[in-house]
PDB file of C-alpha atoms in Angstrom:
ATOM      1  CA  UNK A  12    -149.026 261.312  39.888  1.00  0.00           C
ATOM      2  CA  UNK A  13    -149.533 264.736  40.692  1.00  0.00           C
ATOM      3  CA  UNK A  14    -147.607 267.810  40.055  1.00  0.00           C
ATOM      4  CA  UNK A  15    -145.230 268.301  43.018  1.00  0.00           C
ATOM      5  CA  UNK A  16    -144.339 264.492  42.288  1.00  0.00           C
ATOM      6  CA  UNK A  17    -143.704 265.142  38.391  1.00  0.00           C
ATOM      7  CA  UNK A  18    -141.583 268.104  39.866  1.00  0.00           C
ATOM      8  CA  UNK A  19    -139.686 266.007  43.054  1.00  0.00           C
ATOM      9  CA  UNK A  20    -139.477 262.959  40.635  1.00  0.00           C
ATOM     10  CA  UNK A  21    -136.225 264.304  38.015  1.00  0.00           C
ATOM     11  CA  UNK A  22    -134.958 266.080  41.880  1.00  0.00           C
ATOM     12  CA  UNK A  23    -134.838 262.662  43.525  1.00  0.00           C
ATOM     13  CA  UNK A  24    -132.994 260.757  40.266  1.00  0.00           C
ATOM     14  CA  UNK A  25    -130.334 263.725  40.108  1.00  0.00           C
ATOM     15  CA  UNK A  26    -129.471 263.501  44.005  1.00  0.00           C
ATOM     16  CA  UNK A  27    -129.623 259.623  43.059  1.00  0.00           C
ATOM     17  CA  UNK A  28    -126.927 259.785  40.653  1.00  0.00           C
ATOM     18  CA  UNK A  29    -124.746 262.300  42.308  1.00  0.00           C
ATOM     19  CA  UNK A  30    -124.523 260.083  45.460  1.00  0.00           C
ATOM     20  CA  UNK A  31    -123.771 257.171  43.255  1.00  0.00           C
ATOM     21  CA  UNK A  32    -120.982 259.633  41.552  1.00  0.00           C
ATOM     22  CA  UNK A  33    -120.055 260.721  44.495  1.00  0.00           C
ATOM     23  CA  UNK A  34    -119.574 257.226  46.236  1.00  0.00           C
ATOM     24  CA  UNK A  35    -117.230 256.235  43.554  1.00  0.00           C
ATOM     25  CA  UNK A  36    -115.224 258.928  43.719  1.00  0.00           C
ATOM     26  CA  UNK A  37    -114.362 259.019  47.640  1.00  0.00           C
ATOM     27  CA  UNK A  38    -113.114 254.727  46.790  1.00  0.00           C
ATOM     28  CA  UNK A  39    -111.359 255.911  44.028  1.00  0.00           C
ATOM     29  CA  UNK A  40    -108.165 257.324  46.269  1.00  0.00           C
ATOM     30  CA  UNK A  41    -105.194 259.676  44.397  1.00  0.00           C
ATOM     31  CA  UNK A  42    -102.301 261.239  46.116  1.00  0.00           C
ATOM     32  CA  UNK A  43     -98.919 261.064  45.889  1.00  0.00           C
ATOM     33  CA  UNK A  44     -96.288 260.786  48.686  1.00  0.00           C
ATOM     34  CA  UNK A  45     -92.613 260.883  50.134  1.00  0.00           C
ATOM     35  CA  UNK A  46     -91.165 257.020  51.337  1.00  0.00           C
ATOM     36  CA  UNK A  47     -89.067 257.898  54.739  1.00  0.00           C
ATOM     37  CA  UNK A  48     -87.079 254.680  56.165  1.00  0.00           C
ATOM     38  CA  UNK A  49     -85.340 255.224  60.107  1.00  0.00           C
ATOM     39  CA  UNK A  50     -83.111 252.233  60.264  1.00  0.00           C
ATOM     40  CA  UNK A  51     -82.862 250.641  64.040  1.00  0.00           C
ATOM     41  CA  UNK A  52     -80.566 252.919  66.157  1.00  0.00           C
ATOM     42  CA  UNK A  53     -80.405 255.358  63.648  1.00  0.00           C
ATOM     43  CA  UNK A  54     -80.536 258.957  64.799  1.00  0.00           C
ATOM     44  CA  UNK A  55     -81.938 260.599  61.844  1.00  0.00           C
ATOM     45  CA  UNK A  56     -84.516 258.854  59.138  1.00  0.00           C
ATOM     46  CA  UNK A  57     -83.457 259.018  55.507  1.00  0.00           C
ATOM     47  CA  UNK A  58     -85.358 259.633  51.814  1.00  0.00           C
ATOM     48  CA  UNK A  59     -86.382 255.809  50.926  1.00  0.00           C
ATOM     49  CA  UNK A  60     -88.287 256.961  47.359  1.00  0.00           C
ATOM     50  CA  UNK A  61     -91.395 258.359  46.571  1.00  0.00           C
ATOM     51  CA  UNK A  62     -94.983 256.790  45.650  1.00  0.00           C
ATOM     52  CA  UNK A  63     -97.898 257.780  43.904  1.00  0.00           C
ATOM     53  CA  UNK A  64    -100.866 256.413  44.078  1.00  0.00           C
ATOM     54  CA  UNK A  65    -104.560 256.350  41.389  1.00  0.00           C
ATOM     55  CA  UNK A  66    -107.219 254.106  42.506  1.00  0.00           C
ATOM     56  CA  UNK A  67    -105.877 250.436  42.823  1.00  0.00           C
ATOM     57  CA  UNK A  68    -102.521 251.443  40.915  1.00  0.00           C
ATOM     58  CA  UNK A  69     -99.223 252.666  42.382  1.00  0.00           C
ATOM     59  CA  UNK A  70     -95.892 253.787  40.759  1.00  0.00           C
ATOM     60  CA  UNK A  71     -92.797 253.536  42.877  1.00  0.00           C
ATOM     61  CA  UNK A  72     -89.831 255.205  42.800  1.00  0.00           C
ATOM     62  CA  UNK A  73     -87.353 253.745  45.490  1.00  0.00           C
ATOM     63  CA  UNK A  74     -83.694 254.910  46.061  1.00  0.00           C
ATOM     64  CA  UNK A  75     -82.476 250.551  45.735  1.00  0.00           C
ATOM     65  CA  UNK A  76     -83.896 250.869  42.250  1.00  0.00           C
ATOM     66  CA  UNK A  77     -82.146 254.022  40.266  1.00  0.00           C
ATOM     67  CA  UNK A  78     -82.275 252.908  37.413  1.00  0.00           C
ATOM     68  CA  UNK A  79     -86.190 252.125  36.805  1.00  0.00           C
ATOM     69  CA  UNK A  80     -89.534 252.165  38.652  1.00  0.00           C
ATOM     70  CA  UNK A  81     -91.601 249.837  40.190  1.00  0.00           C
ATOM     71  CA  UNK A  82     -95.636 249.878  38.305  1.00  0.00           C
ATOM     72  CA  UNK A  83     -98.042 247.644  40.616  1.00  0.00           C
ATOM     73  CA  UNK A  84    -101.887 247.088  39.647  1.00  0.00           C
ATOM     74  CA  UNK A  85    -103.827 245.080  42.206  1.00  0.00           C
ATOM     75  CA  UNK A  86    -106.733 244.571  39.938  1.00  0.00           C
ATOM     76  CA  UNK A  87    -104.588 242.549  37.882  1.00  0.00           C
ATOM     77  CA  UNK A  88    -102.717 241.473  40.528  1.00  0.00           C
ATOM     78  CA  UNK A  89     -99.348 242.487  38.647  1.00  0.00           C
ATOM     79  CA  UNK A  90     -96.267 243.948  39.521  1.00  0.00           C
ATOM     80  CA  UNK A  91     -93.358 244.949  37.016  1.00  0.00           C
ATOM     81  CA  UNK A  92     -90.083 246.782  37.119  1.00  0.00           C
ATOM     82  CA  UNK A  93     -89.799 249.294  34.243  1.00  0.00           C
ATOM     83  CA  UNK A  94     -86.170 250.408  32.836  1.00  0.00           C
ATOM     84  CA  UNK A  95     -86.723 253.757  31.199  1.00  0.00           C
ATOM     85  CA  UNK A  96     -82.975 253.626  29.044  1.00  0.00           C
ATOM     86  CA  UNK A  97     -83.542 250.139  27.929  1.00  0.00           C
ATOM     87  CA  UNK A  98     -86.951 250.512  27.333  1.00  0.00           C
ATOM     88  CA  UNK A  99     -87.359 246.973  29.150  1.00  0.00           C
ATOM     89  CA  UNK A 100     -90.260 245.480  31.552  1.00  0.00           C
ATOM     90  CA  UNK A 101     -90.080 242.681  33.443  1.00  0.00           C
ATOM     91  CA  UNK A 102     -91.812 241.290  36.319  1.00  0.00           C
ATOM     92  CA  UNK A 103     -90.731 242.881  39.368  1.00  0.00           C
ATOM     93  CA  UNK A 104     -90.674 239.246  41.553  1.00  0.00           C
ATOM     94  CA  UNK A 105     -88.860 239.949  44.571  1.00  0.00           C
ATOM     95  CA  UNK A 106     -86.415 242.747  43.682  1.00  0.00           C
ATOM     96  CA  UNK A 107     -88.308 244.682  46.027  1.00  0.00           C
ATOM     97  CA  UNK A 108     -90.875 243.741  48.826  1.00  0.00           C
ATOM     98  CA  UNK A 109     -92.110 247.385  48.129  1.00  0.00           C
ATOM     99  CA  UNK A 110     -94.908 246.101  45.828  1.00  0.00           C
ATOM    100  CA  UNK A 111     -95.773 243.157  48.177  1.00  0.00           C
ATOM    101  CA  UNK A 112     -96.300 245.799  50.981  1.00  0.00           C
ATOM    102  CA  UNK A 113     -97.063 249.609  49.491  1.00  0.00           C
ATOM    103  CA  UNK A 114     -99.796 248.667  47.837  1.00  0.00           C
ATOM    104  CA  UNK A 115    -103.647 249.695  47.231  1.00  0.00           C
ATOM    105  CA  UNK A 116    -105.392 247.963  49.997  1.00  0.00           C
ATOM    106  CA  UNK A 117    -109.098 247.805  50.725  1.00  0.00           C
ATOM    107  CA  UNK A 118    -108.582 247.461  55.356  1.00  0.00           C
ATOM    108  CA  UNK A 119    -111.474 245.111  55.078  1.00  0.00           C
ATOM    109  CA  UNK A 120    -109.794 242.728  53.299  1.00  0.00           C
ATOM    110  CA  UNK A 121    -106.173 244.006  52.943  1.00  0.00           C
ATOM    111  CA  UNK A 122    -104.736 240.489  53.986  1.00  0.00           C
ATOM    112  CA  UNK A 123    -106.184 238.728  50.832  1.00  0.00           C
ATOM    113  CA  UNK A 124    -104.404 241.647  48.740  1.00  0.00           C
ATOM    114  CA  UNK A 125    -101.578 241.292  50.264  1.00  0.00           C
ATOM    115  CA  UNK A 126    -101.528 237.417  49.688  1.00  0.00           C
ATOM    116  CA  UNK A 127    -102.179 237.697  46.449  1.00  0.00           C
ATOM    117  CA  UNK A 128     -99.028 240.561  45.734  1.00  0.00           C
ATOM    118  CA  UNK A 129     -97.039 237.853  47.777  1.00  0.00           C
ATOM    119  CA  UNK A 130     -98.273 235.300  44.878  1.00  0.00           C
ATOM    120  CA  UNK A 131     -97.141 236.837  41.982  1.00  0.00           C
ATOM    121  CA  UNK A 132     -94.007 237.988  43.628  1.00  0.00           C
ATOM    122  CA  UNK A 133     -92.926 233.885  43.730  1.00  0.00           C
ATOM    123  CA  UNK A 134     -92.421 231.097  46.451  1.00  0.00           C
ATOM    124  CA  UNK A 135     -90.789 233.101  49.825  1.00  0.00           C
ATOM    125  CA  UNK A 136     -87.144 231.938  50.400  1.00  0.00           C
ATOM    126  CA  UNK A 137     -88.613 229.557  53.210  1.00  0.00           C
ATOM    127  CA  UNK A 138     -91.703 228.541  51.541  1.00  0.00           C
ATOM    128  CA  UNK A 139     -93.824 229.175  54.498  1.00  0.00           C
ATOM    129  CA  UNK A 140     -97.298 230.232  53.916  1.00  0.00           C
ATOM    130  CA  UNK A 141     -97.764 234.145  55.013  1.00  0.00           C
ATOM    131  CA  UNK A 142     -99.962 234.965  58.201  1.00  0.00           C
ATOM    132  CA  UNK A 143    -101.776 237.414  58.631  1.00  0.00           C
ATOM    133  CA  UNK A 144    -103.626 239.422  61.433  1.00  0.00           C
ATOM    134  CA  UNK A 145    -106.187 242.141  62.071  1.00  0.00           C
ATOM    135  CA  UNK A 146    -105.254 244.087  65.160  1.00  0.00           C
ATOM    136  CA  UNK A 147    -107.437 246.658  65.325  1.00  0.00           C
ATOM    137  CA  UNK A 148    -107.922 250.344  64.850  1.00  0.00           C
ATOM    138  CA  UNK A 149    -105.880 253.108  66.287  1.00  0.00           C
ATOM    139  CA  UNK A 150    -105.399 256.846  65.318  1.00  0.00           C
ATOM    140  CA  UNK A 151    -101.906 258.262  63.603  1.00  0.00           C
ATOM    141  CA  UNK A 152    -101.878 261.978  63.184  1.00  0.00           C
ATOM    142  CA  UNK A 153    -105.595 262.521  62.883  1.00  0.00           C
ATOM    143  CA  UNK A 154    -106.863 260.162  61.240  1.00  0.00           C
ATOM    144  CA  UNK A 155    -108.239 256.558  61.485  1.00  0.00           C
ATOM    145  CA  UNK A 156    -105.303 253.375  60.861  1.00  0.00           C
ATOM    146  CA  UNK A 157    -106.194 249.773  60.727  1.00  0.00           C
ATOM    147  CA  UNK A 158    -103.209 247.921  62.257  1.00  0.00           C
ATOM    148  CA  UNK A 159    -101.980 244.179  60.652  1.00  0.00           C
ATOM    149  CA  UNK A 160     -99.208 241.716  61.752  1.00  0.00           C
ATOM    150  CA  UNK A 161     -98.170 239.874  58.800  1.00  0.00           C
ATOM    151  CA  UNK A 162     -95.562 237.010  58.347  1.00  0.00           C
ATOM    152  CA  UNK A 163     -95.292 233.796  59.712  1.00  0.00           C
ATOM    153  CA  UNK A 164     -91.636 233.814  59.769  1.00  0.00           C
ATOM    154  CA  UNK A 165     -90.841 235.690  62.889  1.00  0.00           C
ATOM    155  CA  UNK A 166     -87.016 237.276  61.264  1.00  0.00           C
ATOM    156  CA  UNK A 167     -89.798 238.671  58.012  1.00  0.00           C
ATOM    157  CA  UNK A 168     -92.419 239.849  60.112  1.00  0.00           C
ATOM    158  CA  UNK A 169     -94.013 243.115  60.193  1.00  0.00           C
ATOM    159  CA  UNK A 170     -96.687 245.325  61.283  1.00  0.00           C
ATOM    160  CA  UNK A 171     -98.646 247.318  59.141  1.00  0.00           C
ATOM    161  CA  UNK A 172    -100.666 250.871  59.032  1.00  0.00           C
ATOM    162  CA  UNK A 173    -103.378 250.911  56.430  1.00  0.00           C
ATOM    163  CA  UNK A 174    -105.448 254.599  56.516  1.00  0.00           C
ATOM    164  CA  UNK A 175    -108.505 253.978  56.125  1.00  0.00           C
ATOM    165  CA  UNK A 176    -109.955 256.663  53.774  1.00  0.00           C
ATOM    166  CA  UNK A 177    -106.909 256.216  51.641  1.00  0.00           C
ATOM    167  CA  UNK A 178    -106.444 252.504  51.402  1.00  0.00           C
ATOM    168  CA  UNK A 179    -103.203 252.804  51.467  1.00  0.00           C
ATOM    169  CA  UNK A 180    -100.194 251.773  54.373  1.00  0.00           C
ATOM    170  CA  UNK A 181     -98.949 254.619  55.877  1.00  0.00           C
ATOM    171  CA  UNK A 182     -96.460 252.709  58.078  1.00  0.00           C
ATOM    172  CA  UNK A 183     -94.479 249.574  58.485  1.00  0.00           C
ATOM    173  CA  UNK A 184     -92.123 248.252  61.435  1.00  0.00           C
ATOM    174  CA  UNK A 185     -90.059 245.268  60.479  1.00  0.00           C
ATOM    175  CA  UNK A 186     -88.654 242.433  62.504  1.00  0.00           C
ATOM    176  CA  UNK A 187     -85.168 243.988  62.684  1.00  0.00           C
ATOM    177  CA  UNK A 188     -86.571 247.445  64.261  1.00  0.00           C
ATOM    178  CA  UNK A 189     -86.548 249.497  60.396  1.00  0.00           C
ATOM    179  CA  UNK A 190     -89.893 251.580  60.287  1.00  0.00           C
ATOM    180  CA  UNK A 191     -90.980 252.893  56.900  1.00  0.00           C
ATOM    181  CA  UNK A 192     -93.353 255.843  56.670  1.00  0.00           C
ATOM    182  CA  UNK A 193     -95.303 257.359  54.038  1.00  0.00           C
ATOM    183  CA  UNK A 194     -95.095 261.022  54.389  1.00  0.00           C
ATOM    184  CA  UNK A 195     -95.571 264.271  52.605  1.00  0.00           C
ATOM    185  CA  UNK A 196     -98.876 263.165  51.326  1.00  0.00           C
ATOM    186  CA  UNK A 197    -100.432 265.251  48.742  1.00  0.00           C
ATOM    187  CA  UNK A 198    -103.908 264.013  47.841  1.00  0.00           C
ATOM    188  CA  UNK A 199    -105.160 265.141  44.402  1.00  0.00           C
ATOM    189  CA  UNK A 200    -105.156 263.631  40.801  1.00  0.00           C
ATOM    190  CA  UNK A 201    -102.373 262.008  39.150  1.00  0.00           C
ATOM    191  CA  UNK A 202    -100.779 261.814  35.900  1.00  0.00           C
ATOM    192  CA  UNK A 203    -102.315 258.991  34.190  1.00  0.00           C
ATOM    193  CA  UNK A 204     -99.241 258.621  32.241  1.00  0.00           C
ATOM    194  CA  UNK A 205     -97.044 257.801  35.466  1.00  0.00           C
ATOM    195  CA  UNK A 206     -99.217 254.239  35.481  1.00  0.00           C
ATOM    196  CA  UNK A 207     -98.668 253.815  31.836  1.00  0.00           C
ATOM    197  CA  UNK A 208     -96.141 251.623  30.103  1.00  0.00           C
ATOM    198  CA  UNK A 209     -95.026 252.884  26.303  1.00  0.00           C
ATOM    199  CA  UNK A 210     -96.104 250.431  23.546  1.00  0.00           C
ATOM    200  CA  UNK A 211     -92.861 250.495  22.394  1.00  0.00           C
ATOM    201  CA  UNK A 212     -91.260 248.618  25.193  1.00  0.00           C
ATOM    202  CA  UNK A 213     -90.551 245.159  25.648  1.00  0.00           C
ATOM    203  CA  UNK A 214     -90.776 242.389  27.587  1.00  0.00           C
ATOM    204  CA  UNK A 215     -87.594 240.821  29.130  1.00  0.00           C
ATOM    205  CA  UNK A 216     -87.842 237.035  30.572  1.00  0.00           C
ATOM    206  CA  UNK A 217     -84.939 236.034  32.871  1.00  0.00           C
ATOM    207  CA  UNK A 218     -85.552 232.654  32.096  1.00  0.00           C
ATOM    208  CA  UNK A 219     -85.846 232.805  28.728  1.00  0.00           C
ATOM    209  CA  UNK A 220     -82.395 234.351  28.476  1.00  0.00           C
ATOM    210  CA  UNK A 221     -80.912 231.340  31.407  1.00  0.00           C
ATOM    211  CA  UNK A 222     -82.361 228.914  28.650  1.00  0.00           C
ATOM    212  CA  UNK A 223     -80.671 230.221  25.702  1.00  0.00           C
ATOM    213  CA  UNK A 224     -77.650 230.363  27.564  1.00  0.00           C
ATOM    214  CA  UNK A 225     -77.746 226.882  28.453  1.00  0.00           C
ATOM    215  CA  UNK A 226     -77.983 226.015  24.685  1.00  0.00           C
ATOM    216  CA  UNK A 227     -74.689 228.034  23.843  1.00  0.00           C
ATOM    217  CA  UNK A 228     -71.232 226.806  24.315  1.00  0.00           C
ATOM    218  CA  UNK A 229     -70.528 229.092  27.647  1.00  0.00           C
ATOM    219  CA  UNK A 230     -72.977 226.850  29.396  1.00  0.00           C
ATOM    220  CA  UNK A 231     -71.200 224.614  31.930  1.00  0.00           C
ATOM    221  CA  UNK A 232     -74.109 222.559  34.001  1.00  0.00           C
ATOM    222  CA  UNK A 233     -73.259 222.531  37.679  1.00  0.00           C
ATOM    223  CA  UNK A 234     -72.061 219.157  39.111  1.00  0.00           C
ATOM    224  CA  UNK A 235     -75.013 217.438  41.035  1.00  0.00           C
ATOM    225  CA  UNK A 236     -75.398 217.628  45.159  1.00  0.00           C
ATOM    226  CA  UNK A 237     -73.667 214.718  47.044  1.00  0.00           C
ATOM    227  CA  UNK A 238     -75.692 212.787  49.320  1.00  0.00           C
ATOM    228  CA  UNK A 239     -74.500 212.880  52.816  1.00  0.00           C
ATOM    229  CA  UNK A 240     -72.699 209.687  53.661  1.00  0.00           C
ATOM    230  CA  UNK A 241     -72.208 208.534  49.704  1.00  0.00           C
ATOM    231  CA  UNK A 242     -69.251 208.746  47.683  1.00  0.00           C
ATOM    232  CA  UNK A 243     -67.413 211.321  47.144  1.00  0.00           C
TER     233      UNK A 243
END
């Protein structure tokens, strides 16, 4: 090897690593932003909560929810509800379709992320299996938007908004007309405490408090279903 390729050599593996570094960071998205929700026939939209967002986690903060926050990880996948004065988490289930739908999303393969949010959220109140579609690509105030119909149940369906250098959905439209937006966005570093859940909380099962009320005297067990047609 000759000098000027002794000298290029340490060059090349620098500009190596710093595109690696650099690739890395652009995936790894942070920003923070304002929820705004403009009910159908509604003249004026109003404050719906407010989201912030570190690589594949999200905290949000929705209006419905006053008393705690809503911590999803789509790694894991898991979503839980935190309540701050109780010092309680649970899973969040369906108290909110917020973590099924403002979620870290990669637009290649946001449908499979979505399914799998829908998963851990529990069996959907018709037990239909969720659709899902790829539209295409539009643009929404300067920048690039992947666009997704999702639900089979046409009265649950929605269409989706997913920027595509943020990974994130910038806008939904339900079935009844309601159209959620993600605005304000401020993209820079978060808090990595706002992701965090204190050691010194617990864990709070529903059903583990339904079962040891069942085994206490206050328990009355519902009287079964009658069959149509059989005695009453």
């Amino acid at each position: 090897m000759n000098k000027t390729s002794r000298r290029a050599a340490p060059t090349m593996i620098v500009a190596l690593i710093a595109f690696g570094f650099g690739a890395r960071v652009s995936n790894a998205q942070t920003f923070s932003g304002w929820l705004v929700t403009t009910h159908a026939g509604a003249e004026s939209p109003e404050s719906a909560g407010r989201i912030f967002v570190s690589d594949k986690r999200a905290r949000i903060e929705v209006s419905t929810l006053a008393d705690g926050f809503l911590l999803v990880d789509v790694d894991g996948p898991r979503a839980l509800f935190v309540k701050p004065a109780a010092r309680l988490i649970m899973d969040a289930k369906r108290s909110s379709d917020t973590t099924q739908i403002f979620v870290p999303v990669d637009p290649a393969v946001a449908c499979e992320q979505w399914a799998a949010m829908e998963r851990i959220a529990g069996p959907a109140l018709n037990d239909e299996p969720s659709t899902c579609e790829r539209l295409g690509t539009e643009e929404m105030d300067g920048r690039t938007v992947v666009k997704y119909e999702v639900g089979a149940d046409p009265a649950r369906r929605s269409t989706r908004w997913v920027d595509v250098r943020r990974r994130f959905p910038v806008k939904v439209e339900r079935a009844d007309g309601t159209v959620v937006m993600l605005e304000s966005i401020v993209d820079g570093p978060q808090p990595a405490t706002l992701f965090d859940v204190p050691a010194n909380y617990r864990m709070f099962d529903p059903l583990q408090l339904i079962d040891r009320i069942k085994q206490s005297d206050v328990w009355v067990e519902p009287p079964p279903a009658k069959r149509p047609g059989g005695p009453q």
